[in-house]
PDB file of C-alpha atoms in Angstrom:
ATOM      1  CA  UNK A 264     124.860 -74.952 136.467  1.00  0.00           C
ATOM      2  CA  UNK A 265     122.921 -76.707 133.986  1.00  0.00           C
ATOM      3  CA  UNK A 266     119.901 -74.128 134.231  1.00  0.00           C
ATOM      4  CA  UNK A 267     116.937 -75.838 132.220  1.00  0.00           C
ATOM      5  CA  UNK A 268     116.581 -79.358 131.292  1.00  0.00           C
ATOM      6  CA  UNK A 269     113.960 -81.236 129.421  1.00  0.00           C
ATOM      7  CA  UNK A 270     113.911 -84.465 128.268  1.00  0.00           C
ATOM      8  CA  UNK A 271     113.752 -86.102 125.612  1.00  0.00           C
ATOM      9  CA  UNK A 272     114.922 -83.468 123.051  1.00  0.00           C
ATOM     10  CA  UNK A 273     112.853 -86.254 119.520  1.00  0.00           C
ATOM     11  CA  UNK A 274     109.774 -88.209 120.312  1.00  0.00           C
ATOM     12  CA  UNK A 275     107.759 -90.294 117.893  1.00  0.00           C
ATOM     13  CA  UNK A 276     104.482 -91.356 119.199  1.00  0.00           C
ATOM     14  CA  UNK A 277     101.399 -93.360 117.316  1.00  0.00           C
ATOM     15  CA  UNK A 278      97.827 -91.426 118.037  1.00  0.00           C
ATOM     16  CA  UNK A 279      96.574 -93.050 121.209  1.00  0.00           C
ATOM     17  CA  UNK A 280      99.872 -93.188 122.928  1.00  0.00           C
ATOM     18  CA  UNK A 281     101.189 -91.777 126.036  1.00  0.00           C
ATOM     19  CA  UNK A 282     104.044 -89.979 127.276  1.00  0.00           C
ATOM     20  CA  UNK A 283     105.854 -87.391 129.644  1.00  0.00           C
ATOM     21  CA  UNK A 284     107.811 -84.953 129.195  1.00  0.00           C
ATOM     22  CA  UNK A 285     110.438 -83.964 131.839  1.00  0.00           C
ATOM     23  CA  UNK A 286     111.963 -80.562 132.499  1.00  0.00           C
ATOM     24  CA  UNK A 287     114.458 -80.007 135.557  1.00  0.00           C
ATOM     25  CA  UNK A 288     115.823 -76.598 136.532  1.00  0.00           C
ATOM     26  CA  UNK A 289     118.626 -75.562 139.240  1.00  0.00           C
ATOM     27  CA  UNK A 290     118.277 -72.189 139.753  1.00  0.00           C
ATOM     28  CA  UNK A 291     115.695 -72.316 142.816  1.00  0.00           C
ATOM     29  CA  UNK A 292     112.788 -70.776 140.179  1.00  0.00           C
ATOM     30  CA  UNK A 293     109.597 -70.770 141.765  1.00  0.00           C
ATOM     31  CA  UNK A 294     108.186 -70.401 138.229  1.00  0.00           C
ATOM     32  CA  UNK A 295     107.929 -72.888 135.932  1.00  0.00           C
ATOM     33  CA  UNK A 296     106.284 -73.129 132.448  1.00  0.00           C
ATOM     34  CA  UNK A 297     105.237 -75.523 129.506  1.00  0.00           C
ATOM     35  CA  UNK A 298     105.054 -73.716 125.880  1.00  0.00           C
ATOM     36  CA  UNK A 299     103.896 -75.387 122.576  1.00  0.00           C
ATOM     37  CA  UNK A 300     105.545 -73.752 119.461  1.00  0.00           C
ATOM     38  CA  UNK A 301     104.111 -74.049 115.727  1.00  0.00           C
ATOM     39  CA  UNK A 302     104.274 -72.250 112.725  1.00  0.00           C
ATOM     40  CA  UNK A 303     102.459 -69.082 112.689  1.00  0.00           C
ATOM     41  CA  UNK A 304     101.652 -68.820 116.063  1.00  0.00           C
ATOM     42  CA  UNK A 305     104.775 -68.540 118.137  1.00  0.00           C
ATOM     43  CA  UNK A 306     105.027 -69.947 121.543  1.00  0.00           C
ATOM     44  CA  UNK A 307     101.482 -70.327 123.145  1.00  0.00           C
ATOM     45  CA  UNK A 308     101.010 -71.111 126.999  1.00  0.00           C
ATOM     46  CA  UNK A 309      99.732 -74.921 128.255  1.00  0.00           C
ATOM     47  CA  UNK A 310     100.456 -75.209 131.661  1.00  0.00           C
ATOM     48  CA  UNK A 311     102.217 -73.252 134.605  1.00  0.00           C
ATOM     49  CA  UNK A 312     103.254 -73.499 137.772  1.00  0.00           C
ATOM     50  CA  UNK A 313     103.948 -70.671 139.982  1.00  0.00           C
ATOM     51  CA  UNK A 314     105.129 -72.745 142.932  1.00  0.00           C
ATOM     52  CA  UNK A 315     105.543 -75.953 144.271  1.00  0.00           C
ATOM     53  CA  UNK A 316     102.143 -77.773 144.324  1.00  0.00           C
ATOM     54  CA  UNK A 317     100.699 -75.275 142.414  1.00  0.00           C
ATOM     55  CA  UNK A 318      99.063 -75.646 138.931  1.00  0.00           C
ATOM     56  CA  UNK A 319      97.265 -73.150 136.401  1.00  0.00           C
ATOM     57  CA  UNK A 320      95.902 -73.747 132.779  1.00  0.00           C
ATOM     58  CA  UNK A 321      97.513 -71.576 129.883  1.00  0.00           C
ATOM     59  CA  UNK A 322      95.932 -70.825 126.760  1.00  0.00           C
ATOM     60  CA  UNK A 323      95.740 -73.752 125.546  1.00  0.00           C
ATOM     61  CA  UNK A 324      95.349 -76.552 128.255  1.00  0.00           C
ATOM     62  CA  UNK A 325      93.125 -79.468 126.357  1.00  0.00           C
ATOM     63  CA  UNK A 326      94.837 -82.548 125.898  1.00  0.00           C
ATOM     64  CA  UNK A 327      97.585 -82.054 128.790  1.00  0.00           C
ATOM     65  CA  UNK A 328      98.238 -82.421 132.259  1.00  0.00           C
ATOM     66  CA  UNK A 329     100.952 -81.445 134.310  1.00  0.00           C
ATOM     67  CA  UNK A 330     102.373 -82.223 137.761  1.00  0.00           C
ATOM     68  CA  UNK A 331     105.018 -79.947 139.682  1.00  0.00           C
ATOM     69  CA  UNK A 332     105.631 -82.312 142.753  1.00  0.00           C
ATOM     70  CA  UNK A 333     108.675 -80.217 143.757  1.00  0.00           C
ATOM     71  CA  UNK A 334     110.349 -76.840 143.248  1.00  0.00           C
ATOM     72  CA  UNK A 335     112.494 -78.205 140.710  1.00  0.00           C
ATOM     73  CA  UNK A 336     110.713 -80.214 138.549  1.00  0.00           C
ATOM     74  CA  UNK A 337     107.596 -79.894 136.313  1.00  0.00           C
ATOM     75  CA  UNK A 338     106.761 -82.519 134.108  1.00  0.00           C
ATOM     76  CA  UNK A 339     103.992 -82.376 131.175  1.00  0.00           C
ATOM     77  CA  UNK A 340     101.946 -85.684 129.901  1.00  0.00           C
ATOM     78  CA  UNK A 341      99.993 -86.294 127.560  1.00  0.00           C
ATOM     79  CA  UNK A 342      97.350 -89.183 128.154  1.00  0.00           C
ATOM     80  CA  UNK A 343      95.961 -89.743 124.788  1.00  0.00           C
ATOM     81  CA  UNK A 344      98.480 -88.019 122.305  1.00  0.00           C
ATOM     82  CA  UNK A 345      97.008 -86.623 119.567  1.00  0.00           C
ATOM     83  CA  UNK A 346      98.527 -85.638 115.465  1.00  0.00           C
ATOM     84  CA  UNK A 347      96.957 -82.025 116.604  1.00  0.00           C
ATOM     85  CA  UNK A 348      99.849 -81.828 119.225  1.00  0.00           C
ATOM     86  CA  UNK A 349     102.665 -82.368 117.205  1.00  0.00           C
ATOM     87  CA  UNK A 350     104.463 -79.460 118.071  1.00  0.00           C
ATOM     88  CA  UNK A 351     108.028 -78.753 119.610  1.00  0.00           C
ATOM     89  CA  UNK A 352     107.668 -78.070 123.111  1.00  0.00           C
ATOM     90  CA  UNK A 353     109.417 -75.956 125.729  1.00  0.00           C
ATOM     91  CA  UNK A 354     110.037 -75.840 129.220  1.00  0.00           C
ATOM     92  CA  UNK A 355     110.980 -72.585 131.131  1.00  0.00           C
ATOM     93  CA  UNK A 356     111.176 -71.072 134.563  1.00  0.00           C
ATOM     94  CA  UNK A 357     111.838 -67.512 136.066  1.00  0.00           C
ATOM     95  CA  UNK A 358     111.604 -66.091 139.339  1.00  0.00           C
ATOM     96  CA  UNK A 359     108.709 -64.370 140.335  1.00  0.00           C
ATOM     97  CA  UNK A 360     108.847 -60.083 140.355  1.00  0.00           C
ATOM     98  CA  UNK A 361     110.166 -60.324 136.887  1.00  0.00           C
ATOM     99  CA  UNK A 362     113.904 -61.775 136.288  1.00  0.00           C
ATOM    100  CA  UNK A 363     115.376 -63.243 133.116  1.00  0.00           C
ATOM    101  CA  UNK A 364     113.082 -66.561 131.959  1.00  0.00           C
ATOM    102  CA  UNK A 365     115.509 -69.857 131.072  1.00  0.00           C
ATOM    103  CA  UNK A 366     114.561 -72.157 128.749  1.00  0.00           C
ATOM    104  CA  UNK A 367     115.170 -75.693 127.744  1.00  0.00           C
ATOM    105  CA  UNK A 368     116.046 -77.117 124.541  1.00  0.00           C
ATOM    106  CA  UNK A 369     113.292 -77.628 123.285  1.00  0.00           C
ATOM    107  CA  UNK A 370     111.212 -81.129 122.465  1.00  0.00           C
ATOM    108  CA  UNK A 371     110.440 -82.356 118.835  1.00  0.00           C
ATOM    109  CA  UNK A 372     107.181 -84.360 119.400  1.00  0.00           C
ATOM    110  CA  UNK A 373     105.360 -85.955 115.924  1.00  0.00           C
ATOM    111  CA  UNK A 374     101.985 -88.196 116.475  1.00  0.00           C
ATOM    112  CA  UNK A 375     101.492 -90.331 113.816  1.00  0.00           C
TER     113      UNK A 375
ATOM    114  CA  UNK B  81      94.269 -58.578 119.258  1.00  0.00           C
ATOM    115  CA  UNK B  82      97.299 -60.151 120.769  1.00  0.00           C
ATOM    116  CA  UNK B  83      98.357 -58.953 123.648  1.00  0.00           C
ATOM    117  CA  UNK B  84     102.111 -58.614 122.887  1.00  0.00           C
ATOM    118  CA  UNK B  85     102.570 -57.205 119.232  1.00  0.00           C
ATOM    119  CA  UNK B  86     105.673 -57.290 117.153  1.00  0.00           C
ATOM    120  CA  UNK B  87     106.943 -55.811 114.114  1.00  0.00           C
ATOM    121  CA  UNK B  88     107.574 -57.028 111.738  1.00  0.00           C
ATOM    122  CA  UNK B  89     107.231 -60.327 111.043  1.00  0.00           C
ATOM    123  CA  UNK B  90     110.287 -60.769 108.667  1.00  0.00           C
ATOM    124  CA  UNK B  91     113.084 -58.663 107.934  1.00  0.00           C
ATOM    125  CA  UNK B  92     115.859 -59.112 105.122  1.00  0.00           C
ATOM    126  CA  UNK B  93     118.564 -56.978 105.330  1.00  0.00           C
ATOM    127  CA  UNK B  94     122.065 -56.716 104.114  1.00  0.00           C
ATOM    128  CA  UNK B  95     124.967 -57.368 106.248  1.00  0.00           C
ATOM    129  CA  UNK B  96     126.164 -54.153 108.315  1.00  0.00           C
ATOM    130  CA  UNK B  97     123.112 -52.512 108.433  1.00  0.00           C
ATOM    131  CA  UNK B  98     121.097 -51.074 111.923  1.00  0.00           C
ATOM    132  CA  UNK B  99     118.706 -53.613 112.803  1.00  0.00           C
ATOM    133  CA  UNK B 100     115.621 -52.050 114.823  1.00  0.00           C
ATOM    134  CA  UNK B 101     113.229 -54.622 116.267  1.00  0.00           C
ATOM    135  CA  UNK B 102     109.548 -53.041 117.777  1.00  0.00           C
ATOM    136  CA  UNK B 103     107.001 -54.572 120.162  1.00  0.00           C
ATOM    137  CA  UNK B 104     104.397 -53.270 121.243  1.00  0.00           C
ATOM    138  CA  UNK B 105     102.434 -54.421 124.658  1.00  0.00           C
ATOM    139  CA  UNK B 106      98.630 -53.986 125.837  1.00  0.00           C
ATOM    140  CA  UNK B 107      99.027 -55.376 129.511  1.00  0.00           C
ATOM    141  CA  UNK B 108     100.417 -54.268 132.457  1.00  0.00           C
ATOM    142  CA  UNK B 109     104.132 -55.873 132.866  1.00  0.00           C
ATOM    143  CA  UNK B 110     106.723 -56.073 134.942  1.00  0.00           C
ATOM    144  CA  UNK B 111     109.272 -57.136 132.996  1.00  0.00           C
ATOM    145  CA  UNK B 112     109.466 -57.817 129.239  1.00  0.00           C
ATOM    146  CA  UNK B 113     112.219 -60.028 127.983  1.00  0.00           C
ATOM    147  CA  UNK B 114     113.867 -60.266 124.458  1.00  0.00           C
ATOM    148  CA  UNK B 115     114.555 -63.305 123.240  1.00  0.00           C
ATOM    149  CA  UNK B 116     116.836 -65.283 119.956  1.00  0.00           C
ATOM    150  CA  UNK B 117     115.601 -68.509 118.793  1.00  0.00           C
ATOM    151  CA  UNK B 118     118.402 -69.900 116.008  1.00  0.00           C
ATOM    152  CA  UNK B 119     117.260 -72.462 113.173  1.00  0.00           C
ATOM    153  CA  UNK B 120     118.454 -75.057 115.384  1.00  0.00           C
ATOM    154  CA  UNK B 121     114.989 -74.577 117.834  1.00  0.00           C
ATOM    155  CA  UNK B 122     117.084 -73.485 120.921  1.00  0.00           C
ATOM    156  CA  UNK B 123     115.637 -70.113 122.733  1.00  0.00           C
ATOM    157  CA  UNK B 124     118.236 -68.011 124.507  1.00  0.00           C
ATOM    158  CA  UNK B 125     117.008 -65.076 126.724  1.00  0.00           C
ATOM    159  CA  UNK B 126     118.720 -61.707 125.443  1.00  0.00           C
ATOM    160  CA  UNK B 127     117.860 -59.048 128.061  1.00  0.00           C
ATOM    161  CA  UNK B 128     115.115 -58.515 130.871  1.00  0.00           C
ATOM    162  CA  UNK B 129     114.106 -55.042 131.143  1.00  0.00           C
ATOM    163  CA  UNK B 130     111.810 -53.005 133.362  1.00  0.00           C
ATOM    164  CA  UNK B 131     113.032 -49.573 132.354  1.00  0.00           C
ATOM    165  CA  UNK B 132     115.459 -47.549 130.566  1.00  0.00           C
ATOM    166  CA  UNK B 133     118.196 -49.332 128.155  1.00  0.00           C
ATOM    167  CA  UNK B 134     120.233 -52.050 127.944  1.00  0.00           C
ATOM    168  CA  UNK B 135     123.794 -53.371 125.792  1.00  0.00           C
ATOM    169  CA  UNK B 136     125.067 -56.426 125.427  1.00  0.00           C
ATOM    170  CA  UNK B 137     127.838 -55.811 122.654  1.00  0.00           C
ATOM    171  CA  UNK B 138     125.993 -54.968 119.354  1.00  0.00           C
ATOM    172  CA  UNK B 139     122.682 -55.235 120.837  1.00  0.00           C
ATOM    173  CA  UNK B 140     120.866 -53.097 122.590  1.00  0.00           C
ATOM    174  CA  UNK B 141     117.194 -52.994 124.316  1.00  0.00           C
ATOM    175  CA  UNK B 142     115.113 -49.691 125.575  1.00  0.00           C
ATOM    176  CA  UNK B 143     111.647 -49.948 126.617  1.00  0.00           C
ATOM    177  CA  UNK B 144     109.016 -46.901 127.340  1.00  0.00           C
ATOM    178  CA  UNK B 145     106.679 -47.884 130.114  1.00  0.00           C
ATOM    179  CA  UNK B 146     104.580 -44.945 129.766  1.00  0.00           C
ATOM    180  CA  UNK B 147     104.081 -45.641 125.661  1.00  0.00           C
ATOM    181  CA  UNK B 148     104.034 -49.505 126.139  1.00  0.00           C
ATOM    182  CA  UNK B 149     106.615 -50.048 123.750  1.00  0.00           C
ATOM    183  CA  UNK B 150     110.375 -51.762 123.411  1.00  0.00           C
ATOM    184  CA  UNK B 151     112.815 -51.679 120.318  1.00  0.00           C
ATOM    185  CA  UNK B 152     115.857 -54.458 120.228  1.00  0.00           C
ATOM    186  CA  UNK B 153     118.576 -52.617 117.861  1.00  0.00           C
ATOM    187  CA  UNK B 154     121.157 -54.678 116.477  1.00  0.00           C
ATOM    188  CA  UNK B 155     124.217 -52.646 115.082  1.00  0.00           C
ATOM    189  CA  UNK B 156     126.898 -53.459 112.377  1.00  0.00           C
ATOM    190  CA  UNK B 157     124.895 -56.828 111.803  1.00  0.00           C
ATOM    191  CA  UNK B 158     125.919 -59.930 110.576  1.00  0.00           C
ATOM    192  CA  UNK B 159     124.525 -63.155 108.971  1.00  0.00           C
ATOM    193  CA  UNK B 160     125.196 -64.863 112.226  1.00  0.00           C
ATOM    194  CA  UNK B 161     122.653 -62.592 113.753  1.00  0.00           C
ATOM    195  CA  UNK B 162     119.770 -64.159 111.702  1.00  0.00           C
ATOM    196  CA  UNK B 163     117.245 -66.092 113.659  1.00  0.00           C
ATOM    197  CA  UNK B 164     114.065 -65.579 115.203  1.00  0.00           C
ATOM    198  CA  UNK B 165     113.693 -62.672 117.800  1.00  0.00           C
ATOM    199  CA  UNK B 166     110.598 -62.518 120.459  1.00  0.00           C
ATOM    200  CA  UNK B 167     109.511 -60.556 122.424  1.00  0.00           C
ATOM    201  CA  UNK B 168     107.735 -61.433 125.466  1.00  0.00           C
ATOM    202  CA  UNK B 169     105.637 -59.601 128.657  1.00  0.00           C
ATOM    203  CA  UNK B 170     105.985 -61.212 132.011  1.00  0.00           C
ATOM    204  CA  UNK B 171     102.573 -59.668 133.155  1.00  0.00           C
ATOM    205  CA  UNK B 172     101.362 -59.145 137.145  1.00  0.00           C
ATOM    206  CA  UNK B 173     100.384 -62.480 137.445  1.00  0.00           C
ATOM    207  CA  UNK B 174     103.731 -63.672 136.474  1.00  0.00           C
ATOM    208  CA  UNK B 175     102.762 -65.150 133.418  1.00  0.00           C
ATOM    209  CA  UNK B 176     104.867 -64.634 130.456  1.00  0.00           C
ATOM    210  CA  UNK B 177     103.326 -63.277 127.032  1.00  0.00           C
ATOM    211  CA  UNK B 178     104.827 -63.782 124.026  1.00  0.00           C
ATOM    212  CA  UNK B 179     104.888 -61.774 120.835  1.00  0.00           C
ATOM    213  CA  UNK B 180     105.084 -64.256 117.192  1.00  0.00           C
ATOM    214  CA  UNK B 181     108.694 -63.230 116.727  1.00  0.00           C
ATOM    215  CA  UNK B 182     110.335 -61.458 113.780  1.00  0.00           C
ATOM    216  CA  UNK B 183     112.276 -63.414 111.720  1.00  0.00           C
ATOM    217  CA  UNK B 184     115.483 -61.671 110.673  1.00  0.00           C
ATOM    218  CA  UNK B 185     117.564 -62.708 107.798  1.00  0.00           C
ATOM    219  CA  UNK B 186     121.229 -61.309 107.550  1.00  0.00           C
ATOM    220  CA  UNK B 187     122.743 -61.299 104.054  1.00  0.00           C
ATOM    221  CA  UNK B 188     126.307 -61.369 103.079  1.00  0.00           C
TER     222      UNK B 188
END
C-alpha cells in the first residue's frame, strides 16, 4: 500500500516553461487535494477534487490547472510557470465525512 | 483572521518537558487532523479527531467541539520530536483548513 504518490519529488524550470505534476493514491479516496507550502504561510489550498470529474478552485488558484480524469489520480500543471510559484508542493487525499488525510512527499519546484 | 489558529508559532524547550500544542478553529468541522512535518519536508498525519481524546504513545490529542478548540500534548519529549506540527479543519464542504504550524524545537 503505497498510499500517496507524487512525482517528481526536485524540479527546475526556466520562467515560461511548463510542467505537471503527478500524484497517485490507492486507498479508493474520493478526495483529492493540491497544497502550495512557503515560508510564513503554511500550506495554502490550489486546487481540489472531491470526486472523479470533479474540480474546485482553492485559495489560491491563478496560475494552475488541474485535471482528475479518474478516482485515483489528480495531476496539477502549470502552463506558464512562474518565479512567484516556486514553492514545494503537496498532494493529499481523504475520504469524504472526515477520515485521516494522506499526503505525498512533497515536490521541490524553483522557476528561474 | 485565519480560520484555523495555532499557538504558538515556535516553541524551544528542553528535553523531557510536557509539550502542549493549541489550535483554535472558527468554522464548522468535522474532523480536525494533527499533523508532523520533519526538516526533511515530508507531512505525516498524527491523529483525526471528531471528539473526545486520543494516544498514540507519548502523544496525545483532545478536542472541545463546543469551545472550538484542540491541544496536541507531547510527554517526556525528545529532540527527535522537533519538527513542525499543524493543525488542520476538514470543514462541511470537505475541504481541509490548515493552521501555519508551530515549530517545536527539542533540546538535549
Amino acid at each position: 500500500n503505497a498510499g500517496v504518490t507524487q512525482t517528481p519529488k526536485f524540479q527546475v524550470l526556466k520562467t515560461g516553461q511548463s510542467m505537471t505534476l503527478q500524484c497517485a493514491q490507492d486507498m479508493n479516496h474520493n478526495s483529492m487535494y493540491w497544497y502550495r507550502q512557503d515560508p510564513g504561510m503554511g500550506l495554502r489550498l490550489i486546487y481540489y477534487s472531491a470526486s472523479e470529474g470533479t474540480t474546485d478552485k482553492g485559495e489560491v488558484p491563478n496560475g494552475y490547472n488541474v485535471s482528475r480524469l479518474n478516482k485515483r489520480e489528480f495531476s496539477l500543471r502549470l502552463e506558464s510557470a512562474a518565479p512567484s510559484q516556486t514553492s514545494v508542493y503537496f498532494c493529499a487525499s481523504s475520504e469524504i465525512g472526515g477520515t485521516e488525510a494522506f499526503f505525498g512527499q512533497g515536490t521541490r519546484l524553483t522557476v528561474v | 483572521k485565519n480560520e484555523v489558529e495555532q499557538s504558538p508559532q515556535n516553541l524551544t524547550a528542553q528535553e523531557g518537558e510536557f509539550i502542549t500544542i493549541n489550535c483554535s478553529y472558527s468554522v464548522g468541522i468535522s474532523a480536525l487532523h494533527w499533523l508532523q512535518q520533519h526538516p526533511g519536508g515530508g507531512i505525516v498525519s498524527l491523529f483525526m479527531l471528531s471528539s473526545g481524546k486520543k494516544k498514540h504513545g507519548r502523544l496525545i490529542a483532545t478536542i472541545n467541539i463546543q469551545e472550538k478548540h484542540s491541544s496536541l500534548h507531547i510527554t517526556a519529549s525528545h529532540p527527535r520530536d522537533s519538527a513542525v506540527y499543524i493543525c488542520a479543519a476538514l470543514n462541511r464542504d470537505d475541504k481541509i483548513i490548515f493552521g501555519k504550524g508551530t515549530r517545536l524545537h527539542i533540546l538535549p
